[in-house]
Amino acid sequence: MSETPALERFYSVIPAGGIGSRLWPLSRANAPKFLHDLTGSGKTLLRGTWDRLGPISGEQRIMVVTGRAHRAAVEEQLPELADHNVVLESEPKDSTAAIGLAAAILEHREPGVIIGSFAADHVISDTRGFRRAVVAAVEAADAGYIATIGITPTEPAIGFGYIHCGASLGLEAAPSAVAVDSFVEKPSLAVAKRYLADGNYLWNGGMFISRADVLLEELGRNEPELLEGLLELAEAWDTERRGATVDRVWPRLKKIAIDYTVAEPAAQAGRLAVIPGDFDWDDVGDFAAIGKLHSGGRKKNLAILGDDPRVLSDASTGVVVSHSGRLITLIGVEDIVVVDTPDALLITTTQNAQRVKSVVDALKLSGRGDVL
Amino acid sequence: MSETPALERFYSVIPAGGIGSRLWPLSRANAPKFLHDLTGSGKTLLRGTWDRLGPISGEQRIMVVTGRAHRAAVEEQLPELADHNVVLESEPKDSTAAIGLAAAILEHREPGVIIGSFAADHVISDTRGFRRAVVAAVEAADAGYIATIGITPTEPAIGFGYIHCGASLGLEAAPSAVAVDSFVEKPSLAVAKRYLADGNYLWNGGMFISRADVLLEELGRNEPELLEGLLELAEAWDTERRGATVDRVWPRLKKIAIDYTVAEPAAQAGRLAVIPGDFDWDDVGDFAAIGKLHSGGRKKNLAILGDDPRVLSDASTGVVVSHSGRLITLIGVEDIVVVDTPDALLITTTQNAQRVKSVVDALKLSGRGDVL
């Protein structure tokens, strides 16, 4: 352990990638989910993430990893973002490359750094509860663990993955930290109910906090070639060799989620700690989630989002997202999802909200990429 | 009875008024129902009506009563329509004024004329069956009756009015003609089922065939002031006094449906005959009717209408009307009604299709007339 207090060595990393296919046609290749205000707060999810992390790591210690196409939009949202904290991907390579490159660059610049990666498009309103969990996770990371934050479930959600908790790690600086027994995929409703009753399951918020060198070491155990590429990039990053190295190395990087390269193997090896978080959290994964966010949990509401929406509703419930300026009239439709944009209209139900992704896949295959 | 065969004295009248509020936002003040192709036949309902009547009365003997605003569109649809057969209303005054004025003008021009009025926005595909019924109705009219055509019901429809049939009239030239016992308003499903089982009920197709003088006499019995106004208009119609007379008389005419001023009183007095018609008929009163027309009666279909519609449907049924050029995606919505126009979007279900009218009324009241 370093002598500098752990929190002073903490760096936030925001991977701002992913389109959010389940939120099509609101979320698009050129207007991904993290650039939308899905909460009605008046700010984008990316800005909300920044505002949550700034007070914890300091604004000068937040790195954003995003696609080249989104650079201007990201910088517009985050004018405080320092140039050296922007990492641009020439093409998407999933979360291992994004977070691993940030870890490698930061470790190269500042050995002993602790990094925490937080998705750009999640919603958390209890910033105090969030901060408490992050601070505990940073302590667990300082003790050598890869830490994650698990959210105490409030309902048997089937749209989230779960973390099965093991025994307490007995860490003095992070007494709530327990071992991760295993990660479990999105369950059926019956299984989710069992998890909730069991009490030893937390929602997987996809947040990872660890010393950068510990993360890279774990990655190297499982994907040595990928680690090698990332270290090569990091070594060249702050030199005039960056461009050429990116052009050569980036296209060959394996495209794989960090869940498989770091989190699950580390859990199996007993190197993963989880901090239970008692704050609210939502990954706003589909339009049903948006509806719920906007109706305060009440089922029989109609949530209306958009630019100056004009909606006339008669005995209807669900979600309307209006980005076309047109008058939208609903009569007697329940749990409906209407997403109205200038070139594409989606109509489904909250129950079918998860199926939007497969339709987007079908659109891709059928050559209708113009509306994606 | 005149010595000229009855059918040679027959004149068709097409009142082309009414917006079709239940078909909003497809049907608009400036694009009413009769100017739409709702059958996918490639022609408007008005043109279909003309093509059905032309072979019966002759194209030179079809009069169209419509609003001033629709003159150009009507003439574009009906290039064969003679100038003297266009009657323009300065403001809508419901069906008594429209049909009564046509009757008065035609009787003034050609005493003894038999007129038949047929809505501009109904759908009939069996033109032979329709013709047979009209010919029989013309004979009943020649015998002094006000005749209507009742359609043999094929299901317990709740969107139509019914005619309760009485005894045979014993007319040699129209043996199928029976007395009208009474008209009944749109029934509940239970009552409609009873009507269907009873066998003595027909759908009210709103067609009236009678000698013009008989119709006017019946009107005079019930609404003498309204008749007086119509006769004054008819007398001036083919003179240079038309404009001044219209300006003076038309605004003061009572606005009332012909059902109340002629049909019901005549039925009570035993002067109304009904010819059972065995042809298909639909007044295409709402989007559920459109869906049914397009799916050949099958319930589990998705009917798609519009200008070059782009629709992607996954496990969805109902009706889509596309007039915006946008890609419309449906996922898991059943019996849905989607009407997509450049400035207004309607989403409802086939079960709620009749409620569209009340929403249009609400739009009027709330000052959103711009989309009506």
PDB file of N, CA, C and O in Angstrom, chain A residues 300 315-318 331-337 348-351, chain B residues 349:
ATOM      1  N   LYS A 300     -49.731   3.076 -13.127  1.00  0.00           N
ATOM      2  CA  LYS A 300     -50.829   3.550 -13.956  1.00  0.00           C
ATOM      3  C   LYS A 300     -50.664   5.001 -14.400  1.00  0.00           C
ATOM      4  O   LYS A 300     -51.596   5.770 -14.412  1.00  0.00           O
ATOM      5  N   ALA A 315     -57.320   7.781 -21.152  1.00  0.00           N
ATOM      6  CA  ALA A 315     -57.301   6.434 -20.561  1.00  0.00           C
ATOM      7  C   ALA A 315     -56.119   5.604 -21.051  1.00  0.00           C
ATOM      8  O   ALA A 315     -56.280   4.448 -21.430  1.00  0.00           O
ATOM      9  N   SER A 316     -54.932   6.202 -21.064  1.00  0.00           N
ATOM     10  CA  SER A 316     -53.748   5.499 -21.553  1.00  0.00           C
ATOM     11  C   SER A 316     -52.618   5.574 -20.534  1.00  0.00           C
ATOM     12  O   SER A 316     -52.503   6.547 -19.795  1.00  0.00           O
ATOM     13  N   THR A 317     -51.790   4.516 -20.505  1.00  0.00           N
ATOM     14  CA  THR A 317     -50.655   4.477 -19.596  1.00  0.00           C
ATOM     15  C   THR A 317     -49.423   4.003 -20.349  1.00  0.00           C
ATOM     16  O   THR A 317     -49.535   3.375 -21.394  1.00  0.00           O
ATOM     17  N   GLY A 318     -48.241   4.305 -19.800  1.00  0.00           N
ATOM     18  CA  GLY A 318     -47.007   3.862 -20.433  1.00  0.00           C
ATOM     19  C   GLY A 318     -46.022   5.005 -20.571  1.00  0.00           C
ATOM     20  O   GLY A 318     -45.889   5.827 -19.666  1.00  0.00           O
ATOM     21  N   ILE A 331     -55.537   6.849 -27.223  1.00  0.00           N
ATOM     22  CA  ILE A 331     -56.878   6.546 -26.731  1.00  0.00           C
ATOM     23  C   ILE A 331     -56.930   5.089 -26.287  1.00  0.00           C
ATOM     24  O   ILE A 331     -56.792   4.176 -27.110  1.00  0.00           O
ATOM     25  N   GLY A 332     -57.110   4.904 -24.988  1.00  0.00           N
ATOM     26  CA  GLY A 332     -57.345   3.556 -24.467  1.00  0.00           C
ATOM     27  C   GLY A 332     -56.240   2.563 -24.739  1.00  0.00           C
ATOM     28  O   GLY A 332     -56.528   1.391 -24.981  1.00  0.00           O
ATOM     29  N   VAL A 333     -54.980   2.995 -24.700  1.00  0.00           N
ATOM     30  CA  VAL A 333     -53.874   2.045 -24.848  1.00  0.00           C
ATOM     31  C   VAL A 333     -53.126   1.978 -23.510  1.00  0.00           C
ATOM     32  O   VAL A 333     -52.758   2.991 -22.945  1.00  0.00           O
ATOM     33  N   GLU A 334     -52.886   0.755 -23.046  1.00  0.00           N
ATOM     34  CA  GLU A 334     -52.269   0.588 -21.729  1.00  0.00           C
ATOM     35  C   GLU A 334     -50.856   0.039 -21.841  1.00  0.00           C
ATOM     36  O   GLU A 334     -50.571  -0.774 -22.719  1.00  0.00           O
ATOM     37  N   ASP A 335     -49.993   0.517 -20.940  1.00  0.00           N
ATOM     38  CA  ASP A 335     -48.592   0.084 -20.912  1.00  0.00           C
ATOM     39  C   ASP A 335     -47.939   0.256 -22.279  1.00  0.00           C
ATOM     40  O   ASP A 335     -47.091  -0.535 -22.679  1.00  0.00           O
ATOM     41  N   ILE A 336     -48.349   1.284 -22.987  1.00  0.00           N
ATOM     42  CA  ILE A 336     -47.847   1.502 -24.347  1.00  0.00           C
ATOM     43  C   ILE A 336     -46.502   2.223 -24.291  1.00  0.00           C
ATOM     44  O   ILE A 336     -46.229   2.969 -23.343  1.00  0.00           O
ATOM     45  N   VAL A 337     -45.673   1.957 -25.289  1.00  0.00           N
ATOM     46  CA  VAL A 337     -44.427   2.699 -25.479  1.00  0.00           C
ATOM     47  C   VAL A 337     -44.484   3.319 -26.861  1.00  0.00           C
ATOM     48  O   VAL A 337     -44.638   2.606 -27.853  1.00  0.00           O
ATOM     49  N   THR A 348     -44.561  -0.079 -29.022  1.00  0.00           N
ATOM     50  CA  THR A 348     -44.529  -1.384 -28.388  1.00  0.00           C
ATOM     51  C   THR A 348     -45.169  -1.233 -27.012  1.00  0.00           C
ATOM     52  O   THR A 348     -45.868  -0.250 -26.760  1.00  0.00           O
ATOM     53  N   THR A 349     -44.968  -2.212 -26.148  1.00  0.00           N
ATOM     54  CA  THR A 349     -45.508  -2.119 -24.790  1.00  0.00           C
ATOM     55  C   THR A 349     -44.354  -2.238 -23.805  1.00  0.00           C
ATOM     56  O   THR A 349     -43.275  -2.721 -24.164  1.00  0.00           O
ATOM     57  N   THR A 350     -44.587  -1.834 -22.570  1.00  0.00           N
ATOM     58  CA  THR A 350     -43.513  -1.935 -21.577  1.00  0.00           C
ATOM     59  C   THR A 350     -43.091  -3.393 -21.411  1.00  0.00           C
ATOM     60  O   THR A 350     -41.908  -3.672 -21.224  1.00  0.00           O
ATOM     61  N   GLN A 351     -44.037  -4.326 -21.533  1.00  0.00           N
ATOM     62  CA  GLN A 351     -43.703  -5.751 -21.411  1.00  0.00           C
ATOM     63  C   GLN A 351     -42.752  -6.214 -22.517  1.00  0.00           C
ATOM     64  O   GLN A 351     -42.008  -7.169 -22.344  1.00  0.00           O
TER      65      GLN A 351
ATOM     66  N   THR B 349     -56.745   1.410 -30.158  1.00  0.00           N
ATOM     67  CA  THR B 349     -56.962   0.006 -30.494  1.00  0.00           C
ATOM     68  C   THR B 349     -58.252  -0.094 -31.300  1.00  0.00           C
ATOM     69  O   THR B 349     -59.080   0.821 -31.273  1.00  0.00           O
TER      70      THR B 349
END
